[in-house]
Tab-separated table of C-alpha atoms in Angstrom:
chain	number	residue	atom	x	y	z
T	28	MET	CA	35.914	8.922	17.889
T	29	ALA	CA	36.855	10.480	21.187
T	30	THR	CA	35.054	13.666	22.026
T	31	SER	CA	34.618	15.926	24.970
T	32	ALA	CA	31.630	18.044	25.883
T	33	SER	CA	30.889	20.743	28.375
T	34	ASP	CA	27.800	20.970	30.551
T	35	GLU	CA	26.484	23.562	28.162
T	36	THR	CA	26.728	21.149	25.293
T	37	LEU	CA	24.853	18.558	27.291
T	38	LYS	CA	22.041	21.008	27.984
T	39	ARG	CA	21.766	21.788	24.296
T	40	ALA	CA	21.427	18.048	23.501
T	41	ARG	CA	18.181	17.834	25.489
T	42	ALA	CA	14.769	18.954	24.363
T	43	LYS	CA	13.521	22.307	25.687
T	44	ASN	CA	9.846	23.235	26.300
T	45	GLY	CA	8.719	20.152	24.414
T	46	ARG	CA	10.375	21.170	21.214
T	47	THR	CA	11.884	18.508	18.952
T	48	VAL	CA	15.595	18.099	19.340
T	49	ASN	CA	17.450	18.706	16.087
T	50	THR	CA	19.759	16.006	14.640
T	51	VAL	CA	23.068	17.739	15.479
T	52	SER	CA	21.980	18.045	19.150
T	53	MET	CA	21.058	14.346	19.256
T	54	LEU	CA	24.412	13.344	17.779
T	55	ALA	CA	26.162	15.479	20.337
T	56	GLY	CA	24.139	13.811	23.097
T	57	ARG	CA	25.128	10.451	21.785
T	58	GLU	CA	28.773	11.393	21.737
T	59	ILE	CA	28.687	12.400	25.396
T	60	ASN	CA	26.556	9.360	26.156
T	61	SER	CA	23.759	11.376	27.798
T	62	SER	CA	21.499	8.304	27.612
T	63	LYS	CA	24.085	6.115	29.370
T	64	ASN	CA	23.497	3.494	26.632
T	65	GLY	CA	26.323	4.545	24.305
T	66	LYS	CA	23.976	4.580	21.364
T	67	PHE	CA	20.632	5.711	20.054
T	68	SER	CA	17.550	3.841	21.164
T	69	ARG	CA	15.342	2.407	18.413
T	70	ALA	CA	12.946	5.331	18.851
T	71	GLU	CA	15.785	7.844	18.604
T	72	ALA	CA	17.173	6.182	15.537
T	73	CYS	CA	13.752	6.303	13.914
T	74	HIS	CA	13.402	10.060	14.904
T	75	VAL	CA	16.698	10.820	13.063
T	76	SER	CA	16.127	8.697	9.958
T	77	SER	CA	12.445	9.765	9.656
T	78	ARG	CA	13.635	13.239	8.778
T	79	ILE	CA	15.429	11.794	5.729
T	80	LEU	CA	12.782	11.844	2.941
T	81	PRO	CA	13.237	10.361	-0.586
T	82	ASP	CA	13.025	13.747	-2.295
T	83	LYS	CA	15.954	13.683	-4.718
T	84	GLY	CA	15.695	12.670	-8.362
T	85	PRO	CA	14.234	10.896	-9.924
T	86	GLU	CA	16.391	8.257	-11.660
T	87	ILE	CA	14.518	6.567	-14.451
T	88	LEU	CA	14.721	2.780	-14.034
T	89	GLU	CA	12.417	1.723	-16.904
T	90	ARG	CA	10.649	3.300	-19.780
T	91	LYS	CA	7.912	1.419	-21.615
T	92	SER	CA	4.980	2.308	-23.781
T	93	SER	CA	2.650	0.289	-21.556
T	94	ARG	CA	0.772	1.545	-18.486
T	95	LEU	CA	2.255	0.582	-15.058
T	96	TYR	CA	-0.255	-0.636	-12.553
T	97	ILE	CA	1.831	-2.286	-9.850
T	98	SER	CA	5.130	-1.270	-8.182
T	99	GLN	CA	6.129	-2.942	-4.938
T	100	PHE	CA	9.265	-3.735	-2.914
T	101	SER	CA	9.615	-7.106	-1.269
T	102	ASN	CA	9.553	-7.080	2.534
T	103	ASP	CA	13.430	-7.155	2.712
T	104	GLY	CA	13.865	-4.619	-0.130
T	105	SER	CA	15.925	-7.089	-2.256
T	106	LEU	CA	13.258	-7.444	-4.996
T	107	PHE	CA	10.943	-5.094	-6.799
T	108	ILE	CA	7.800	-6.111	-8.673
T	109	ALA	CA	6.367	-4.053	-11.578
T	110	GLY	CA	3.189	-5.010	-13.342
T	111	PHE	CA	2.461	-3.640	-16.832
T	112	GLN	CA	-0.733	-3.558	-18.876
T	113	ASP	CA	1.098	-5.374	-21.746
T	114	ARG	CA	0.838	-8.614	-19.770
T	115	THR	CA	4.436	-8.323	-18.478
T	116	ILE	CA	5.455	-8.632	-14.800
T	117	VAL	CA	9.104	-7.767	-14.190
T	118	VAL	CA	10.905	-8.721	-10.968
T	119	TYR	CA	14.000	-6.504	-10.509
T	120	ASP	CA	16.973	-7.340	-8.263
T	121	ALA	CA	17.138	-4.091	-6.331
T	122	ASP	CA	20.387	-5.132	-4.590
T	123	ASN	CA	22.141	-5.771	-7.869
T	124	ASN	CA	21.893	-2.488	-9.800
T	125	TRP	CA	18.238	-3.122	-10.707
T	126	THR	CA	18.950	-5.963	-13.126
T	127	ILE	CA	16.044	-8.125	-14.126
T	128	HIS	CA	15.694	-11.187	-11.854
T	129	LYS	CA	12.568	-12.582	-13.582
T	130	ARG	CA	10.193	-11.670	-16.358
T	131	VAL	CA	6.776	-13.252	-16.446
T	132	LYS	CA	4.264	-13.131	-19.272
T	133	ALA	CA	0.791	-13.170	-17.731
T	134	ARG	CA	-1.686	-15.866	-18.787
T	135	ASN	CA	-5.389	-15.303	-19.525
T	136	MET	CA	-5.151	-11.652	-18.707
T	137	ASN	CA	-8.203	-9.467	-18.955
T	138	TRP	CA	-7.423	-5.702	-19.393
T	139	THR	CA	-4.482	-5.509	-17.052
T	140	ILE	CA	-2.638	-7.003	-13.987
T	141	THR	CA	-4.793	-5.743	-11.173
T	142	ASP	CA	-2.595	-6.943	-8.269
T	143	THR	CA	0.432	-8.989	-7.261
T	144	ALA	CA	1.616	-10.416	-4.035
T	145	LEU	CA	4.899	-12.030	-2.924
T	146	SER	CA	4.930	-15.017	-0.559
T	147	PRO	CA	6.673	-14.275	2.808
T	148	ASP	CA	9.685	-16.491	1.765
T	149	GLN	CA	9.756	-14.660	-1.587
T	150	ARG	CA	9.787	-17.922	-3.483
T	151	PHE	CA	6.463	-17.340	-5.199
T	152	LEU	CA	4.492	-14.542	-6.864
T	153	VAL	CA	0.721	-14.481	-7.375
T	154	TYR	CA	-0.918	-12.121	-9.779
T	155	ALA	CA	-4.533	-11.325	-10.583
T	156	SER	CA	-6.592	-9.922	-13.446
T	157	ILE	CA	-10.241	-9.463	-14.165
T	158	THR	CA	-10.901	-13.233	-14.108
T	159	PRO	CA	-11.760	-15.747	-11.444
T	160	VAL	CA	-8.301	-17.299	-11.732
T	161	VAL	CA	-5.066	-16.022	-10.097
T	162	PHE	CA	-1.763	-17.417	-11.122
T	163	LEU	CA	1.128	-18.692	-8.977
T	164	VAL	CA	4.678	-18.317	-10.371
T	165	ASN	CA	7.965	-19.346	-8.862
T	166	LEU	CA	10.638	-16.708	-8.713
T	167	GLY	CA	13.696	-18.962	-8.914
T	168	ASN	CA	15.941	-18.959	-11.976
T	169	GLU	CA	16.071	-22.748	-12.445
T	170	THR	CA	16.062	-22.265	-16.242
T	171	GLY	CA	19.233	-20.251	-16.096
T	172	GLY	CA	17.536	-17.322	-17.687
T	173	ILE	CA	15.276	-14.497	-16.612
T	174	ASP	CA	12.173	-15.423	-18.676
T	175	SER	CA	9.591	-17.655	-17.106
T	176	LEU	CA	9.146	-20.819	-19.131
T	177	ALA	CA	5.726	-21.864	-17.888
T	178	ASN	CA	5.060	-25.543	-17.302
T	179	VAL	CA	8.497	-26.540	-18.564
T	180	THR	CA	10.908	-25.956	-15.658
T	181	ASP	CA	9.005	-23.065	-13.962
T	182	ILE	CA	5.699	-23.165	-12.110
T	183	HIS	CA	2.898	-21.067	-13.614
T	184	GLU	CA	-0.202	-22.515	-12.077
T	185	GLY	CA	-3.739	-21.223	-12.220
T	186	LEU	CA	-5.679	-21.113	-8.990
T	187	SER	CA	-9.454	-20.870	-9.469
T	188	LEU	CA	-10.934	-18.833	-6.620
T	189	SER	CA	-14.481	-18.930	-7.839
T	190	SER	CA	-16.830	-21.121	-9.880
T	191	TYR	CA	-18.408	-17.895	-11.118
T	192	ASP	CA	-19.133	-18.073	-14.829
T	193	ASP	CA	-16.147	-16.506	-16.531
T	194	ASP	CA	-18.027	-14.235	-19.013
T	195	GLY	CA	-15.419	-11.404	-18.669
T	196	ASP	CA	-17.146	-9.646	-15.851
T	197	PHE	CA	-15.581	-11.352	-12.796
T	198	GLY	CA	-12.313	-9.867	-11.470
T	199	ILE	CA	-9.959	-9.892	-8.511
T	200	TRP	CA	-8.864	-6.386	-7.488
T	201	SER	CA	-6.680	-7.144	-4.422
T	202	LEU	CA	-4.448	-10.032	-3.259
T	203	LYS	CA	-2.505	-10.701	-0.009
T	204	PHE	CA	-0.546	-13.689	1.360
T	205	SER	CA	-1.051	-14.766	4.932
T	206	GLN	CA	1.982	-14.522	7.142
T	207	ASP	CA	2.686	-18.269	7.004
T	208	GLY	CA	2.333	-18.220	3.175
T	209	ASN	CA	-0.331	-20.951	3.189
T	210	GLU	CA	-3.274	-18.826	2.268
T	211	ILE	CA	-4.266	-15.966	-0.076
T	212	VAL	CA	-7.021	-13.487	0.679
T	213	ALA	CA	-8.633	-11.662	-2.244
T	214	GLY	CA	-11.250	-8.952	-2.852
T	215	SER	CA	-13.364	-9.194	-5.932
T	216	ASN	CA	-15.923	-7.334	-8.033
T	217	ASP	CA	-18.688	-9.744	-7.049
T	218	ASN	CA	-18.753	-7.994	-3.634
T	219	CYS	CA	-17.067	-10.949	-1.939
T	220	ILE	CA	-13.850	-11.801	-0.041
T	221	TYR	CA	-12.210	-15.064	-0.935
T	222	VAL	CA	-9.719	-17.107	1.138
T	223	TYR	CA	-7.723	-19.677	-0.789
T	224	ASP	CA	-5.757	-22.497	0.835
T	225	LEU	CA	-2.689	-23.289	-1.141
T	226	ASN	CA	-2.026	-26.606	0.499
T	227	ALA	CA	-5.527	-27.890	-0.037
T	228	ALA	CA	-5.674	-26.126	-3.496
T	229	THR	CA	-9.192	-24.970	-2.865
T	230	THR	CA	-11.212	-21.819	-1.841
T	231	THR	CA	-12.078	-22.378	1.794
T	232	TYR	CA	-14.192	-19.226	2.337
T	233	ARG	CA	-16.322	-17.030	0.122
T	234	VAL	CA	-17.898	-14.242	2.137
T	235	SER	CA	-20.490	-11.860	0.709
T	236	ALA	CA	-18.787	-8.892	2.311
T	237	HIS	CA	-20.142	-5.629	0.889
T	238	ASN	CA	-22.915	-4.131	-1.153
T	239	ASP	CA	-20.547	-3.202	-3.992
T	240	GLU	CA	-17.188	-4.234	-5.371
T	241	VAL	CA	-14.423	-5.132	-2.848
T	242	ASN	CA	-11.512	-3.071	-4.165
T	243	THR	CA	-8.976	-3.814	-1.412
T	244	VAL	CA	-8.141	-6.296	1.378
T	245	ALA	CA	-5.313	-6.495	3.921
T	246	PHE	CA	-4.377	-8.551	6.997
T	247	ALA	CA	-4.405	-6.590	10.193
T	248	ASP	CA	-1.277	-8.099	11.659
T	249	GLU	CA	1.080	-11.112	11.539
T	250	SER	CA	-1.496	-13.479	13.065
T	251	SER	CA	-3.557	-13.173	9.868
T	252	HIS	CA	-6.744	-13.659	11.860
T	253	LEU	CA	-8.237	-10.151	11.208
T	254	ILE	CA	-8.873	-8.873	7.659
T	255	TYR	CA	-9.627	-5.343	6.532
T	256	SER	CA	-11.701	-4.725	3.473
T	257	GLY	CA	-12.791	-1.635	1.510
T	258	SER	CA	-15.473	-1.309	-1.086
T	259	ASP	CA	-17.285	0.906	-3.481
T	260	ASP	CA	-20.122	0.987	-0.884
T	261	TYR	CA	-18.000	3.573	0.951
T	262	LEU	CA	-17.429	1.279	3.922
T	263	CYS	CA	-14.367	-0.202	5.569
T	264	LYS	CA	-15.020	-3.463	7.421
T	265	VAL	CA	-13.145	-5.657	9.843
T	266	TRP	CA	-13.443	-9.437	9.600
T	267	ASP	CA	-12.400	-12.074	12.116
T	268	ARG	CA	-11.740	-15.092	9.777
T	269	ARG	CA	-12.120	-17.449	12.793
T	270	CYS	CA	-15.820	-16.580	12.710
T	271	PHE	CA	-16.368	-16.851	8.918
T	272	SER	CA	-18.063	-20.263	9.137
T	273	ALA	CA	-20.236	-19.173	12.058
T	274	ASN	CA	-22.109	-16.124	10.733
T	275	ASN	CA	-20.262	-14.557	7.743
T	276	LYS	CA	-20.769	-11.180	9.458
T	277	PRO	CA	-18.021	-8.571	10.002
T	278	ALA	CA	-16.607	-7.888	13.388
T	279	GLY	CA	-17.405	-4.282	12.723
T	280	GLU	CA	-17.462	-1.502	10.183
T	281	LEU	CA	-16.065	2.006	10.013
T	282	VAL	CA	-17.908	4.876	8.294
T	283	GLY	CA	-16.601	8.201	7.149
T	284	HIS	CA	-15.788	8.057	3.409
T	285	LEU	CA	-18.075	9.650	0.872
T	286	GLY	CA	-16.750	7.622	-2.076
T	287	GLY	CA	-15.541	4.158	-2.894
T	288	VAL	CA	-12.516	2.900	-1.008
T	289	THR	CA	-9.620	2.158	-3.406
T	290	SER	CA	-6.939	0.975	-1.125
T	291	ILE	CA	-6.127	-0.103	2.504
T	292	ASP	CA	-2.862	-0.479	4.316
T	293	SER	CA	-2.472	-1.931	7.776
T	294	ARG	CA	-0.131	-0.475	10.371
T	295	GLY	CA	0.536	-3.995	11.370
T	296	ASP	CA	-0.468	-3.494	15.022
T	297	GLY	CA	-3.961	-5.073	14.733
T	298	ARG	CA	-5.581	-1.721	15.476
T	299	HIS	CA	-4.781	0.954	12.930
T	300	PHE	CA	-5.114	1.131	9.145
T	301	ILE	CA	-5.443	3.785	6.474
T	302	SER	CA	-7.763	3.894	3.446
T	303	ASN	CA	-7.679	5.848	0.204
T	304	SER	CA	-10.944	6.802	-1.390
T	305	LYS	CA	-12.628	8.288	-4.449
T	306	ASP	CA	-13.748	11.083	-2.184
T	307	GLN	CA	-10.202	12.426	-2.633
T	308	SER	CA	-9.062	11.668	0.899
T	309	ILE	CA	-7.065	9.191	2.940
T	310	LYS	CA	-8.390	8.357	6.406
T	311	LEU	CA	-6.691	6.908	9.462
T	312	TRP	CA	-8.750	4.418	11.580
T	313	ASP	CA	-8.663	2.767	14.911
T	314	ILE	CA	-10.776	-0.438	14.957
T	315	ARG	CA	-11.499	0.053	18.627
T	316	THR	CA	-13.919	2.771	17.586
T	317	MET	CA	-15.758	0.602	15.026
T	318	SER	CA	-19.453	-0.189	15.291
T	319	SER	CA	-21.236	-3.432	14.789
T	320	GLY	CA	-23.362	-1.613	12.199
T	321	SER	CA	-23.678	1.823	10.650
T	322	ASN	CA	-24.747	4.389	13.200
T	323	PHE	CA	-26.333	6.477	10.423
T	324	GLU	CA	-28.983	5.629	7.970
T	325	ARG	CA	-27.717	5.817	4.375
T	326	ALA	CA	-30.327	8.552	3.705
T	327	GLN	CA	-28.356	10.808	5.976
T	328	VAL	CA	-25.058	10.298	4.158
T	329	PRO	CA	-24.522	12.790	1.286
T	330	ARG	CA	-24.737	10.961	-1.994
T	331	ILE	CA	-22.941	12.692	-4.806
T	332	ARG	CA	-23.523	10.989	-8.108
T	333	TRP	CA	-20.514	10.965	-10.410
T	334	ASP	CA	-18.238	8.574	-12.169
T	335	TYR	CA	-14.602	8.889	-11.156
T	336	ARG	CA	-13.412	7.072	-14.229
T	337	CYS	CA	-14.438	9.860	-16.644
T	338	MET	CA	-15.642	12.875	-14.689
T	339	ARG	CA	-14.009	15.680	-12.803
T	340	VAL	CA	-14.260	15.767	-9.041
T	341	PRO	CA	-17.517	17.601	-8.039
T	342	PRO	CA	-16.560	20.690	-6.080
T	343	ARG	CA	-19.053	19.838	-3.308
T	344	LEU	CA	-17.173	16.574	-2.654
T	345	ARG	CA	-14.178	18.462	-1.465
T	346	THR	CA	-16.100	20.333	1.185
T	347	VAL	CA	-18.953	18.126	2.393
T	348	ALA	CA	-18.363	15.980	5.511
T	349	HIS	CA	-19.758	12.631	6.560
T	350	PRO	CA	-22.141	13.110	9.531
T	351	GLY	CA	-20.918	10.050	11.306
T	352	ASP	CA	-17.140	10.070	10.463
T	353	GLU	CA	-15.405	7.631	12.751
T	354	SER	CA	-11.882	8.196	11.431
T	355	LEU	CA	-9.071	9.615	13.555
T	356	MET	CA	-7.596	11.832	10.802
T	357	THR	CA	-8.171	12.879	7.235
T	358	TYR	CA	-5.512	13.706	4.690
T	359	LYS	CA	-6.157	15.653	1.491
T	360	GLY	CA	-4.153	17.014	-1.350
T	361	HIS	CA	-3.798	14.139	-3.811
T	362	GLU	CA	-6.334	13.122	-6.477
T	363	VAL	CA	-7.990	9.768	-6.921
T	364	LEU	CA	-9.399	9.481	-10.422
T	365	GLN	CA	-9.645	6.845	-13.204
T	366	THR	CA	-7.902	4.043	-11.291
T	367	LEU	CA	-7.653	2.416	-7.782
T	368	ILE	CA	-4.818	4.593	-6.467
T	369	ARG	CA	-3.012	3.128	-3.445
T	370	CYS	CA	-1.761	4.471	-0.162
T	371	TYR	CA	0.695	3.229	2.493
T	372	PHE	CA	2.373	3.847	5.830
T	373	SER	CA	6.047	4.682	5.500
T	374	PRO	CA	8.429	1.921	6.703
T	375	ARG	CA	8.547	1.069	10.380
T	376	ILE	CA	12.303	0.460	10.603
T	377	SER	CA	13.468	3.721	9.039
T	378	THR	CA	10.627	6.146	9.845
T	379	GLY	CA	8.599	4.603	12.605
T	380	GLN	CA	5.629	4.961	10.264
T	381	LYS	CA	5.621	8.669	10.742
T	382	TYR	CA	4.294	9.300	7.275
T	383	ILE	CA	1.556	8.236	4.896
T	384	TYR	CA	2.322	8.279	1.168
T	385	THR	CA	0.135	7.877	-1.927
T	386	GLY	CA	0.132	8.171	-5.715
T	387	SER	CA	-2.053	10.718	-7.401
T	388	TYR	CA	-3.942	11.233	-10.601
T	389	ASP	CA	-2.000	14.409	-11.339
T	390	GLY	CA	1.303	12.426	-11.610
T	391	THR	CA	2.671	13.288	-8.167
T	392	VAL	CA	3.526	11.336	-4.962
T	393	HIS	CA	2.266	12.906	-1.776
T	394	ILE	CA	3.867	12.282	1.637
T	395	TYR	CA	1.732	13.303	4.602
T	396	ASP	CA	2.748	13.595	8.284
T	397	VAL	CA	0.551	11.103	10.185
T	398	VAL	CA	0.065	13.323	13.211
T	399	THR	CA	-0.294	16.810	11.796
T	400	GLY	CA	-1.847	15.849	8.468
T	401	HIS	CA	0.498	18.382	6.736
T	402	THR	CA	2.214	17.539	3.436
T	403	ALA	CA	5.833	16.681	4.201
T	404	ALA	CA	6.829	16.377	0.572
T	405	THR	CA	5.356	16.245	-2.928
T	406	LEU	CA	7.359	14.400	-5.567
T	407	SER	CA	6.740	15.757	-9.056
T	408	PHE	CA	7.929	14.128	-12.253
T	409	HIS	CA	5.263	11.967	-13.929
T	410	ASN	CA	2.872	13.351	-16.572
T	411	HIS	CA	0.376	10.607	-16.115
T	412	PRO	CA	-1.514	9.056	-13.104
T	413	VAL	CA	0.607	7.350	-10.474
T	414	ARG	CA	-1.420	4.351	-9.396
T	415	ASP	CA	1.221	2.783	-7.142
T	416	CYS	CA	4.439	3.571	-5.380
T	417	SER	CA	6.674	1.846	-2.811
T	418	TRP	CA	9.132	2.993	-0.112
T	419	HIS	CA	12.161	0.790	0.592
T	420	PRO	CA	11.867	-0.893	3.990
T	421	TRP	CA	14.907	0.767	5.505
T	422	GLN	CA	16.552	3.050	2.884
T	423	PRO	CA	15.395	6.563	1.989
T	424	VAL	CA	14.384	5.358	-1.429
T	425	LEU	CA	10.945	5.460	-3.026
T	426	VAL	CA	9.946	4.037	-6.436
T	427	SER	CA	6.973	5.334	-8.326
T	428	SER	CA	5.281	4.193	-11.538
T	429	CYS	CA	2.761	5.813	-13.847
T	430	TRP	CA	0.434	5.145	-16.667
T	431	GLY	CA	3.036	6.750	-18.969
T	432	GLY	CA	5.202	3.684	-18.555
T	433	ASN	CA	7.953	5.266	-16.482
T	434	LEU	CA	9.337	3.508	-13.382
T	435	VAL	CA	11.505	5.935	-11.436
T	436	LYS	CA	13.524	5.941	-8.187
T	437	TRP	CA	13.641	8.844	-5.699
T	438	ASP	CA	16.523	9.092	-3.334
T	439	HIS	CA	17.552	11.443	-0.501
T	440	ASP	CA	18.976	14.903	-1.114
T	441	PRO	CA	21.232	15.767	1.940
T	442	ARG	CA	20.729	19.464	1.274
T	443	SER	CA	17.024	19.135	2.049
T	444	MET	CA	17.556	17.901	5.587
T	445	ASP	CA	16.893	20.435	8.381
T	446	PHE	CA	19.599	19.745	10.894
């Protein structure tokens, strides 16, 4: 489209006094080619698209009588995984009107599906429960139908991570694939981190990582060398798996939470990650500030005795601070009760990871601005705890799930955008 612009228009297209340029001014600047590139840079594109939040809706995708524990987009956004307490894992084709791509009935499940993970090539799914065995399932439709026919034409293989006596107490809380798809890292309730080699079909590392249950694990970046872990001992730790066999000690730890860590998400740059906690906060960390050991004796850390599974949040927990908090930023407003509620960075492609989002016990989804810590949006619909939610990798679409059995999709309302 051919346009013309005066010098005055060009001036308006630039930022003044450090203020953020609005979208209309940026579009005008692009039209007059003020950057001399003829298009937005990647940073400028992220700046524009990051202002488009998934705040419209929601549209109900699924209604079931079973609790929903897992809801996750694949890396390319084409598939969506939902894990229900009734032993069902549903894989939706998000690019094809949310039709069901695969339906898996979990084997040897104890209580619920605690986590799922997709292989990088999206050919396989692994899922965990409160047992020492995780299961590997292929996602192809070789049978011609959507239901997984285990051990007939589909793969549904048990991978034993531990020789721990299966008396119903052992459980895997968190699973992640390595970038090459050859390994799985897991966090368990025996305070350990496990690394399973799929090619060798064996557990290669079992590290006694924390003094309490390991609720969450994540790879720091695409190299898969560094692993983050979070535990009910209040600590986040960083592990260099190249040193596992040498000393089984962490590369460092980060203190600041006053409750168990329920979820960790890596920024993917090998330096920063966020953690959700039973202390009702999310914290942003930079591992360059980590210590080789806690700088404070545990006696100095406020210990507030309560059970988040069945008790209300003690008022003191909302105001007390950790004396040695090493985090960069703290985000509050959501509630972490009864279940291991998760948190994430917003997508890199569409938002430049400008936001952090999380489910909440009160049935809402909270979206925080990473820099300011302010709440950018609160999505309200569910009447039950939202344990998990997922933002599409490049579309302004967010899907949330709750214990009420509802899976819903939030889209963008153009009327809410401040041009």
